[in-house]
Amino acid sequence: MNTKINEILQEIESVIVGKNEIVEKILMAILAQGHVLMEDVPGVGKTTTAMAFAKVLGLDTRRVQFTSDTVPSDIIGFSVYDKKEDEFVYKPGAIMTNLLLADEINRTSSKTQSALLEVMEEHQVTVDGKTHRTGEPFIVIATENPVGSAGTQLLPESQLDRFMICVSMGYPTAEEEIEILKREQSIEKTRERIDPVVNAEELIEMQREVKEVFVHDRIFGYIVELAKATRENEWTELGLSPRGTVALTAMAKACAWLNGREYVVPSDVQEIFPCVTEHRIILNMKAKVGHIKKEELIRRVLESVPTPTMRQKY
């Protein structure tokens, strides 16, 4: 499996220049059976990264370009009357797949956004009282542009909480941008040459192994204390939810597994804490008046909670 992981990372990094850390975080979320929100300005490679993962994982993939006229039935499907059978027949929507690429998810209405709530949590949709399961594995990779409010609808906190991580690509360095320009001028663009490395069955096996990674009670306690520090904080209106602590544990397991360990250590939790926590925290007015950023709050939380010493053998 480690060989497969290296091949996945190499394929993705052959397309995405200089964003190895972000690529690894997304892969961790997929291994932890979570969903990914990519939030950044236009043109920095969000959709390219999502498409690269779709190709390299070899999964059944559907892409939805969310717009103001996208309706819930486009996503979850609908029932139509079949005259021949004399009954209503379910017509699957875009959600009936393994990997859904939700492009510019904040460009659609709140009603359409809410159509994803059930399926992101339970891997199923309910249409006309009947439940329909999605494919397995099931992953949502969504992108959104936080700059400019024209034609956008902010995701509600309940939906943000369903994304395991939120990452930002950021601008490339000068050297990285030169490399991007060179690749874009090539006759055959690199992203068109990505080959599948794994299939659905292999990915499910990887996810199973990640789920079996050992977590010591001290690590569980450390995660709970970190969550408590975000809730009982002078700068937060809303801290890390219990769903957030579950996501934090799952991501820590994936981080450990990706680093070749069968057990979680405190550094695993610390490494993935920002990307799991930032989109779940809401700052209060005191923080806004004091110009306190979420990054600063997260840094102080990590510094304030003592790191457990793992002296016992696993």
mmCIF file of C-alpha atoms in Angstrom:
data_model
loop_
_atom_site.group_PDB
_atom_site.id
_atom_site.type_symbol
_atom_site.label_atom_id
_atom_site.label_comp_id
_atom_site.label_asym_id
_atom_site.label_seq_id
_atom_site.Cartn_x
_atom_site.Cartn_y
_atom_site.Cartn_z
ATOM 1 C CA MET A 1 0.000 0.000 0.000
ATOM 2 C CA ASN A 2 2.881 2.379 0.729
ATOM 3 C CA THR A 3 4.065 1.910 -2.844
ATOM 4 C CA LYS A 4 0.599 2.805 -4.108
ATOM 5 C CA ILE A 5 0.510 5.907 -1.897
ATOM 6 C CA ASN A 6 3.849 7.101 -3.273
ATOM 7 C CA GLU A 7 2.601 6.550 -6.816
ATOM 8 C CA ILE A 8 -0.577 8.547 -6.091
ATOM 9 C CA LEU A 9 1.420 11.448 -4.681
ATOM 10 C CA GLN A 10 3.868 11.384 -7.586
ATOM 11 C CA GLU A 11 1.064 11.454 -10.160
ATOM 12 C CA ILE A 12 -0.693 14.368 -8.443
ATOM 13 C CA GLU A 13 2.530 16.297 -7.905
ATOM 14 C CA SER A 14 3.396 15.908 -11.590
ATOM 15 C CA VAL A 15 0.402 18.182 -12.236
ATOM 16 C CA ILE A 16 0.237 20.417 -9.170
ATOM 17 C CA VAL A 17 3.461 22.369 -8.727
ATOM 18 C CA GLY A 18 4.780 23.137 -5.239
ATOM 19 C CA LYS A 19 1.673 22.166 -3.245
ATOM 20 C CA ASN A 20 2.857 18.845 -1.824
ATOM 21 C CA GLU A 21 1.607 19.603 1.689
ATOM 22 C CA ILE A 22 -1.896 20.456 0.438
ATOM 23 C CA VAL A 23 -1.974 17.342 -1.759
ATOM 24 C CA GLU A 24 -1.059 15.169 1.237
ATOM 25 C CA LYS A 25 -3.787 16.743 3.388
ATOM 26 C CA ILE A 26 -6.407 16.031 0.715
ATOM 27 C CA LEU A 27 -5.199 12.449 0.402
ATOM 28 C CA MET A 28 -5.395 12.049 4.198
ATOM 29 C CA ALA A 29 -9.022 13.237 4.162
ATOM 30 C CA ILE A 30 -9.902 10.759 1.411
ATOM 31 C CA LEU A 31 -8.221 7.929 3.334
ATOM 32 C CA ALA A 32 -10.153 9.029 6.440
ATOM 33 C CA GLN A 33 -13.430 8.772 4.452
ATOM 34 C CA GLY A 34 -14.015 12.505 4.632
ATOM 35 C CA HIS A 35 -14.999 15.319 2.290
ATOM 36 C CA VAL A 36 -12.761 18.180 1.182
ATOM 37 C CA LEU A 37 -13.510 21.888 0.737
ATOM 38 C CA MET A 38 -10.970 23.882 -1.284
ATOM 39 C CA GLU A 39 -11.396 27.596 -0.662
ATOM 40 C CA ASP A 40 -9.246 30.115 -2.514
ATOM 41 C CA VAL A 41 -9.128 32.852 -5.129
ATOM 42 C CA PRO A 42 -9.728 31.938 -8.801
ATOM 43 C CA GLY A 43 -6.963 30.459 -10.915
ATOM 44 C CA VAL A 44 -4.728 28.853 -8.301
ATOM 45 C CA GLY A 45 -5.461 25.231 -9.234
ATOM 46 C CA LYS A 46 -8.429 24.153 -7.102
ATOM 47 C CA THR A 47 -10.366 22.449 -9.878
ATOM 48 C CA THR A 48 -7.183 21.077 -11.467
ATOM 49 C CA THR A 49 -6.259 19.430 -8.160
ATOM 50 C CA ALA A 50 -9.736 17.937 -7.755
ATOM 51 C CA MET A 51 -9.702 16.574 -11.322
ATOM 52 C CA ALA A 52 -6.229 15.107 -10.797
ATOM 53 C CA PHE A 53 -7.432 13.180 -7.735
ATOM 54 C CA ALA A 54 -10.457 11.958 -9.684
ATOM 55 C CA LYS A 55 -8.208 10.500 -12.372
ATOM 56 C CA VAL A 56 -5.505 9.024 -10.161
ATOM 57 C CA LEU A 57 -7.960 7.245 -7.835
ATOM 58 C CA GLY A 58 -9.706 5.540 -10.747
ATOM 59 C CA LEU A 59 -13.169 6.161 -9.292
ATOM 60 C CA ASP A 60 -16.489 6.745 -10.989
ATOM 61 C CA THR A 61 -16.611 10.542 -11.049
ATOM 62 C CA ARG A 62 -19.175 13.204 -11.815
ATOM 63 C CA ARG A 63 -18.618 16.936 -11.925
ATOM 64 C CA VAL A 64 -21.250 19.602 -11.275
ATOM 65 C CA GLN A 65 -20.593 23.240 -12.103
ATOM 66 C CA PHE A 66 -22.841 24.892 -9.536
ATOM 67 C CA THR A 67 -24.736 27.946 -10.798
ATOM 68 C CA SER A 68 -27.734 29.966 -9.643
ATOM 69 C CA ASP A 69 -30.116 27.784 -11.685
ATOM 70 C CA THR A 70 -28.832 24.429 -10.378
ATOM 71 C CA VAL A 71 -31.717 22.737 -8.534
ATOM 72 C CA PRO A 72 -31.711 19.985 -5.877
ATOM 73 C CA SER A 73 -33.029 17.365 -8.322
ATOM 74 C CA ASP A 74 -29.900 17.865 -10.437
ATOM 75 C CA ILE A 75 -27.917 16.629 -7.462
ATOM 76 C CA ILE A 76 -30.025 13.981 -5.726
ATOM 77 C CA GLY A 77 -32.237 12.862 -8.630
ATOM 78 C CA PHE A 78 -36.002 12.731 -9.056
ATOM 79 C CA SER A 79 -38.917 10.377 -9.686
ATOM 80 C CA VAL A 80 -40.781 10.159 -12.990
ATOM 81 C CA TYR A 81 -43.889 8.210 -13.876
ATOM 82 C CA ASP A 82 -43.246 5.162 -16.042
ATOM 83 C CA LYS A 83 -46.448 4.559 -17.988
ATOM 84 C CA LYS A 84 -45.372 1.098 -19.100
ATOM 85 C CA GLU A 85 -44.634 -0.108 -15.564
ATOM 86 C CA ASP A 86 -47.440 2.003 -14.062
ATOM 87 C CA GLU A 87 -45.179 3.297 -11.295
ATOM 88 C CA PHE A 88 -42.765 6.065 -10.410
ATOM 89 C CA VAL A 89 -39.144 5.318 -11.273
ATOM 90 C CA TYR A 90 -36.125 6.963 -9.649
ATOM 91 C CA LYS A 91 -33.775 8.780 -12.012
ATOM 92 C CA PRO A 92 -30.370 9.183 -10.300
ATOM 93 C CA GLY A 93 -28.790 12.598 -9.963
ATOM 94 C CA ALA A 94 -25.108 13.526 -10.069
ATOM 95 C CA ILE A 95 -24.650 12.332 -6.495
ATOM 96 C CA MET A 96 -24.894 8.661 -7.487
ATOM 97 C CA THR A 97 -21.168 8.232 -7.965
ATOM 98 C CA ASN A 98 -17.963 7.574 -6.005
ATOM 99 C CA LEU A 99 -16.413 11.028 -6.327
ATOM 100 C CA LEU A 100 -18.461 14.194 -6.776
ATOM 101 C CA LEU A 101 -16.608 17.327 -7.872
ATOM 102 C CA ALA A 102 -18.745 20.234 -6.680
ATOM 103 C CA ASP A 103 -17.244 23.184 -8.515
ATOM 104 C CA GLU A 104 -17.999 26.676 -7.127
ATOM 105 C CA ILE A 105 -20.425 25.260 -4.573
ATOM 106 C CA ASN A 106 -21.166 28.739 -3.196
ATOM 107 C CA ARG A 107 -22.553 29.866 -6.590
ATOM 108 C CA THR A 108 -25.800 27.969 -6.106
ATOM 109 C CA SER A 109 -28.819 28.561 -3.886
ATOM 110 C CA SER A 110 -29.072 27.556 -0.233
ATOM 111 C CA LYS A 111 -31.818 25.086 -1.172
ATOM 112 C CA THR A 112 -29.495 23.272 -3.578
ATOM 113 C CA GLN A 113 -26.614 23.358 -1.101
ATOM 114 C CA SER A 114 -28.837 21.751 1.542
ATOM 115 C CA ALA A 115 -29.522 18.842 -0.824
ATOM 116 C CA LEU A 116 -25.999 17.649 0.007
ATOM 117 C CA LEU A 117 -26.492 17.562 3.783
ATOM 118 C CA GLU A 118 -27.962 14.056 4.049
ATOM 119 C CA VAL A 119 -25.713 12.424 1.476
ATOM 120 C CA MET A 120 -22.474 13.877 2.873
ATOM 121 C CA GLU A 121 -23.252 12.486 6.304
ATOM 122 C CA GLU A 122 -25.062 9.216 5.544
ATOM 123 C CA HIS A 123 -24.048 8.340 1.947
ATOM 124 C CA GLN A 124 -27.692 8.168 0.913
ATOM 125 C CA VAL A 125 -30.468 10.365 -0.468
ATOM 126 C CA THR A 126 -34.197 10.275 0.165
ATOM 127 C CA VAL A 127 -36.498 11.031 -2.772
ATOM 128 C CA ASP A 128 -40.288 10.754 -2.408
ATOM 129 C CA GLY A 129 -39.877 8.788 0.807
ATOM 130 C CA LYS A 130 -37.512 6.203 -0.677
ATOM 131 C CA THR A 131 -33.847 5.931 0.296
ATOM 132 C CA HIS A 132 -31.127 5.372 -2.300
ATOM 133 C CA ARG A 133 -27.508 4.562 -1.411
ATOM 134 C CA THR A 134 -24.559 6.139 -3.205
ATOM 135 C CA GLY A 135 -21.551 4.228 -4.461
ATOM 136 C CA GLU A 136 -18.770 3.221 -2.062
ATOM 137 C CA PRO A 137 -16.412 4.845 -1.419
ATOM 138 C CA PHE A 138 -18.187 8.194 -1.550
ATOM 139 C CA ILE A 139 -16.244 11.470 -1.526
ATOM 140 C CA VAL A 140 -17.178 15.095 -2.181
ATOM 141 C CA ILE A 141 -14.446 17.508 -3.243
ATOM 142 C CA ALA A 142 -15.917 21.010 -3.400
ATOM 143 C CA THR A 143 -14.361 24.306 -4.444
ATOM 144 C CA GLU A 144 -15.407 27.850 -3.676
ATOM 145 C CA ASN A 145 -14.142 31.385 -4.168
ATOM 146 C CA PRO A 146 -14.296 33.428 -0.941
ATOM 147 C CA VAL A 147 -13.468 36.730 -2.662
ATOM 148 C CA GLY A 148 -16.421 38.783 -3.921
ATOM 149 C CA SER A 149 -20.024 38.245 -2.903
ATOM 150 C CA ALA A 150 -21.783 38.841 -6.226
ATOM 151 C CA GLY A 151 -23.846 35.780 -7.115
ATOM 152 C CA THR A 152 -22.668 33.693 -4.149
ATOM 153 C CA GLN A 153 -24.378 32.047 -1.171
ATOM 154 C CA LEU A 154 -22.266 31.393 1.926
ATOM 155 C CA LEU A 155 -22.290 27.782 3.074
ATOM 156 C CA PRO A 156 -24.160 27.385 6.382
ATOM 157 C CA GLU A 157 -22.221 26.200 9.423
ATOM 158 C CA SER A 158 -24.062 22.861 9.369
ATOM 159 C CA GLN A 159 -22.691 22.132 5.902
ATOM 160 C CA LEU A 160 -19.192 23.445 6.591
ATOM 161 C CA ASP A 161 -19.078 21.045 9.531
ATOM 162 C CA ARG A 162 -19.622 18.118 7.154
ATOM 163 C CA PHE A 163 -16.370 18.824 5.334
ATOM 164 C CA MET A 164 -13.561 17.013 7.097
ATOM 165 C CA ILE A 165 -10.971 19.602 6.055
ATOM 166 C CA CYS A 166 -10.800 22.988 4.383
ATOM 167 C CA VAL A 167 -7.599 23.883 2.526
ATOM 168 C CA SER A 168 -6.327 26.847 0.517
ATOM 169 C CA MET A 169 -3.926 26.465 -2.391
ATOM 170 C CA GLY A 170 -2.286 29.893 -2.115
ATOM 171 C CA TYR A 171 -0.249 31.661 -4.762
ATOM 172 C CA PRO A 172 2.862 29.885 -6.122
ATOM 173 C CA THR A 173 6.383 31.176 -5.665
ATOM 174 C CA ALA A 174 8.138 32.816 -8.626
ATOM 175 C CA GLU A 175 10.029 29.594 -9.420
ATOM 176 C CA GLU A 176 6.853 27.515 -9.194
ATOM 177 C CA GLU A 177 4.957 29.906 -11.452
ATOM 178 C CA ILE A 178 7.710 29.732 -14.070
ATOM 179 C CA GLU A 179 7.409 25.927 -13.999
ATOM 180 C CA ILE A 180 3.625 26.230 -14.406
ATOM 181 C CA LEU A 181 4.084 28.469 -17.450
ATOM 182 C CA LYS A 182 6.507 26.002 -19.020
ATOM 183 C CA ARG A 183 4.115 23.107 -18.517
ATOM 184 C CA GLU A 184 1.156 25.027 -19.924
ATOM 185 C CA GLN A 185 3.125 25.756 -23.098
ATOM 186 C CA SER A 186 3.939 22.094 -23.715
ATOM 187 C CA ILE A 187 2.312 20.335 -26.660
ATOM 188 C CA GLU A 188 0.622 17.770 -24.420
ATOM 189 C CA LYS A 189 -0.402 19.146 -21.063
ATOM 190 C CA THR A 190 0.731 17.074 -18.083
ATOM 191 C CA ARG A 191 -2.738 16.710 -16.519
ATOM 192 C CA GLU A 192 -3.939 14.851 -19.616
ATOM 193 C CA ARG A 193 -1.363 12.111 -18.998
ATOM 194 C CA ILE A 194 -2.415 11.159 -15.451
ATOM 195 C CA ASP A 195 -2.975 7.430 -15.109
ATOM 196 C CA PRO A 196 -5.165 5.708 -12.482
ATOM 197 C CA VAL A 197 -3.033 4.221 -9.698
ATOM 198 C CA VAL A 198 -5.730 2.482 -7.627
ATOM 199 C CA ASN A 199 -9.355 1.452 -8.016
ATOM 200 C CA ALA A 200 -12.364 1.589 -5.704
ATOM 201 C CA GLU A 201 -11.618 -1.769 -4.040
ATOM 202 C CA GLU A 202 -8.009 -0.802 -3.279
ATOM 203 C CA LEU A 203 -9.055 2.563 -1.889
ATOM 204 C CA ILE A 204 -11.631 0.896 0.381
ATOM 205 C CA GLU A 205 -8.891 -1.446 1.661
ATOM 206 C CA MET A 206 -6.660 1.560 2.406
ATOM 207 C CA GLN A 207 -9.513 3.257 4.256
ATOM 208 C CA ARG A 208 -10.058 0.085 6.290
ATOM 209 C CA GLU A 209 -6.390 -0.006 7.310
ATOM 210 C CA VAL A 210 -6.505 3.669 8.311
ATOM 211 C CA LYS A 211 -9.572 3.028 10.478
ATOM 212 C CA GLU A 212 -7.657 0.317 12.354
ATOM 213 C CA VAL A 213 -4.769 2.628 13.345
ATOM 214 C CA PHE A 214 -4.404 2.598 17.134
ATOM 215 C CA VAL A 215 -5.244 5.696 19.212
ATOM 216 C CA HIS A 216 -4.152 5.780 22.856
ATOM 217 C CA ASP A 217 -6.504 7.134 25.512
ATOM 218 C CA ARG A 218 -4.057 9.982 26.124
ATOM 219 C CA ILE A 219 -4.424 11.023 22.489
ATOM 220 C CA PHE A 220 -8.215 10.915 22.809
ATOM 221 C CA GLY A 221 -7.886 13.123 25.891
ATOM 222 C CA TYR A 222 -5.558 15.505 24.031
ATOM 223 C CA ILE A 223 -8.060 15.864 21.178
ATOM 224 C CA VAL A 224 -10.914 16.580 23.605
ATOM 225 C CA GLU A 225 -8.824 19.190 25.453
ATOM 226 C CA LEU A 226 -7.993 20.929 22.165
ATOM 227 C CA ALA A 227 -11.680 21.015 21.259
ATOM 228 C CA LYS A 228 -12.557 22.326 24.709
ATOM 229 C CA ALA A 229 -9.973 25.094 24.315
ATOM 230 C CA THR A 230 -11.680 26.283 21.114
ATOM 231 C CA ARG A 231 -15.095 26.327 22.795
ATOM 232 C CA GLU A 232 -14.100 27.979 26.082
ATOM 233 C CA ASN A 233 -12.190 30.777 24.453
ATOM 234 C CA GLU A 234 -12.604 34.527 24.809
ATOM 235 C CA TRP A 235 -12.440 34.973 21.038
ATOM 236 C CA THR A 236 -14.834 32.294 19.784
ATOM 237 C CA GLU A 237 -18.569 32.370 19.307
ATOM 238 C CA LEU A 238 -18.566 28.784 18.033
ATOM 239 C CA GLY A 239 -15.830 26.228 18.719
ATOM 240 C CA LEU A 240 -15.019 22.749 17.468
ATOM 241 C CA SER A 241 -18.094 20.480 17.394
ATOM 242 C CA PRO A 242 -18.155 16.783 18.403
ATOM 243 C CA ARG A 243 -18.244 16.010 14.683
ATOM 244 C CA GLY A 244 -15.054 18.049 14.496
ATOM 245 C CA THR A 245 -13.330 15.901 17.123
ATOM 246 C CA VAL A 246 -14.359 12.769 15.201
ATOM 247 C CA ALA A 247 -12.855 14.301 12.052
ATOM 248 C CA LEU A 248 -9.717 15.264 13.966
ATOM 249 C CA THR A 249 -9.261 11.683 15.171
ATOM 250 C CA ALA A 250 -9.848 10.211 11.708
ATOM 251 C CA MET A 251 -7.401 12.659 10.106
ATOM 252 C CA ALA A 252 -4.775 11.922 12.778
ATOM 253 C CA LYS A 253 -5.098 8.205 11.979
ATOM 254 C CA ALA A 254 -4.648 8.927 8.264
ATOM 255 C CA CYS A 255 -1.624 11.113 9.012
ATOM 256 C CA ALA A 256 -0.031 8.354 11.072
ATOM 257 C CA TRP A 257 -0.760 5.727 8.401
ATOM 258 C CA LEU A 258 0.628 7.946 5.668
ATOM 259 C CA ASN A 259 3.808 8.290 7.737
ATOM 260 C CA GLY A 260 4.151 4.508 8.039
ATOM 261 C CA ARG A 261 2.877 4.078 11.602
ATOM 262 C CA GLU A 262 0.084 1.937 13.025
ATOM 263 C CA TYR A 263 -0.469 4.301 15.953
ATOM 264 C CA VAL A 264 -1.137 8.026 16.421
ATOM 265 C CA VAL A 265 1.314 10.371 18.148
ATOM 266 C CA PRO A 266 0.637 13.970 19.299
ATOM 267 C CA SER A 267 2.472 15.462 16.306
ATOM 268 C CA ASP A 268 -0.095 13.833 13.995
ATOM 269 C CA VAL A 269 -2.882 15.705 15.757
ATOM 270 C CA GLN A 270 -0.930 18.967 15.720
ATOM 271 C CA GLU A 271 -0.154 18.665 12.014
ATOM 272 C CA ILE A 272 -3.742 18.332 10.878
ATOM 273 C CA PHE A 273 -5.424 20.459 13.579
ATOM 274 C CA PRO A 274 -5.531 23.730 11.532
ATOM 275 C CA CYS A 275 -7.154 22.284 8.381
ATOM 276 C CA VAL A 276 -9.765 20.391 10.425
ATOM 277 C CA THR A 277 -10.562 23.273 12.764
ATOM 278 C CA GLU A 278 -10.364 26.587 10.914
ATOM 279 C CA HIS A 279 -13.611 26.334 8.915
ATOM 280 C CA ARG A 280 -15.538 25.140 11.987
ATOM 281 C CA ILE A 281 -14.632 28.083 14.234
ATOM 282 C CA ILE A 282 -16.624 31.314 14.292
ATOM 283 C CA LEU A 283 -14.921 34.320 15.862
ATOM 284 C CA ASN A 284 -16.877 36.659 18.142
ATOM 285 C CA MET A 285 -17.011 40.434 18.004
ATOM 286 C CA LYS A 286 -14.140 40.807 20.486
ATOM 287 C CA ALA A 287 -11.818 38.909 18.141
ATOM 288 C CA LYS A 288 -12.956 40.924 15.149
ATOM 289 C CA VAL A 289 -12.456 44.227 16.945
ATOM 290 C CA GLY A 290 -9.029 43.059 18.095
ATOM 291 C CA HIS A 291 -8.138 41.917 14.551
ATOM 292 C CA ILE A 292 -7.552 38.367 15.756
ATOM 293 C CA LYS A 293 -7.354 35.910 12.881
ATOM 294 C CA LYS A 294 -8.341 32.242 13.032
ATOM 295 C CA GLU A 295 -4.725 31.232 12.369
ATOM 296 C CA GLU A 296 -3.628 33.128 15.481
ATOM 297 C CA LEU A 297 -6.390 31.568 17.582
ATOM 298 C CA ILE A 298 -5.466 28.049 16.441
ATOM 299 C CA ARG A 299 -1.780 28.688 17.183
ATOM 300 C CA ARG A 300 -2.604 29.856 20.712
ATOM 301 C CA VAL A 301 -4.893 26.865 21.326
ATOM 302 C CA LEU A 302 -2.106 24.463 20.333
ATOM 303 C CA GLU A 303 0.313 26.299 22.624
ATOM 304 C CA SER A 304 -2.098 26.418 25.568
ATOM 305 C CA VAL A 305 -2.944 22.702 25.690
ATOM 306 C CA PRO A 306 -0.090 20.570 27.097
ATOM 307 C CA THR A 307 1.234 17.931 24.711
ATOM 308 C CA PRO A 308 0.865 14.460 26.240
ATOM 309 C CA THR A 309 4.018 12.424 26.783
ATOM 310 C CA MET A 310 3.634 8.945 25.350
ATOM 311 C CA ARG A 311 5.972 6.883 27.524
ATOM 312 C CA GLN A 312 3.957 3.708 27.423
ATOM 313 C CA LYS A 313 4.709 1.264 24.610
ATOM 314 C CA TYR A 314 2.055 0.702 22.004
#
